[in-house]
């Protein structure tokens, strides 16, 4: 089971860290509140902020960390049966998938 911490060192922000978290840095989108960027009712009226954020966070512009490569090594050697991740696009870049992981970033693939 992995959390946001393995990707923050790669430059991908977590959601709630004061000062560096995603929600702390959404002022440029002029949202009524930070979570609005992920709510369907707000998106239907104002899709631009979500797409701008998605462009910033799109997989491919970040490099996997040593932790990601260690997990891949464990997987390649058959020592990792499952990987539970909240939303880590780096895992997809390293070939996780095919029933091994349960992520919420499938929309990026």
Short mmCIF file of C-alpha atoms in Angstrom, two decimals, residues 48-84:
data_model
loop_
_atom_site.label_atom_id
_atom_site.label_comp_id
_atom_site.label_asym_id
_atom_site.label_seq_id
_atom_site.Cartn_x
_atom_site.Cartn_y
_atom_site.Cartn_z
CA UNK A 48 -11.33 25.09 -17.98
CA UNK A 49 -9.75 24.89 -14.48
CA UNK A 50 -9.89 21.09 -14.45
CA UNK A 51 -8.33 20.75 -17.89
CA UNK A 52 -5.60 23.27 -17.05
CA UNK A 53 -4.76 21.32 -13.89
CA UNK A 54 -4.86 17.99 -15.73
CA UNK A 55 -2.39 19.39 -18.28
CA UNK A 56 -0.02 20.40 -15.44
CA UNK A 57 -0.21 16.98 -13.78
CA UNK A 58 -0.34 14.82 -16.90
CA UNK A 59 1.90 11.78 -16.60
CA UNK A 60 5.07 11.96 -18.63
CA UNK A 61 6.49 15.21 -17.36
CA UNK A 62 7.61 13.69 -14.05
CA UNK A 63 10.26 11.05 -13.43
CA UNK A 64 9.72 8.02 -11.15
CA UNK A 65 11.48 8.06 -7.79
CA UNK A 66 13.76 5.43 -6.29
CA UNK A 67 10.75 4.12 -4.39
CA UNK A 68 8.87 3.56 -7.66
CA UNK A 69 11.84 1.70 -9.12
CA UNK A 70 12.14 -0.41 -5.96
CA UNK A 71 8.49 -1.40 -6.29
CA UNK A 72 9.10 -2.31 -9.94
CA UNK A 73 12.08 -4.44 -8.92
CA UNK A 74 9.93 -6.29 -6.39
CA UNK A 75 7.23 -6.78 -9.03
CA UNK A 76 9.70 -7.99 -11.68
CA UNK A 77 11.21 -10.51 -9.25
CA UNK A 78 7.75 -11.82 -8.32
CA UNK A 79 7.84 -10.54 -4.74
CA UNK A 80 4.93 -8.13 -5.10
CA UNK A 81 1.44 -9.53 -5.48
CA UNK A 82 -0.60 -6.37 -5.23
CA UNK A 83 -0.03 -2.64 -5.20
CA UNK A 84 -2.73 -0.46 -3.72
#
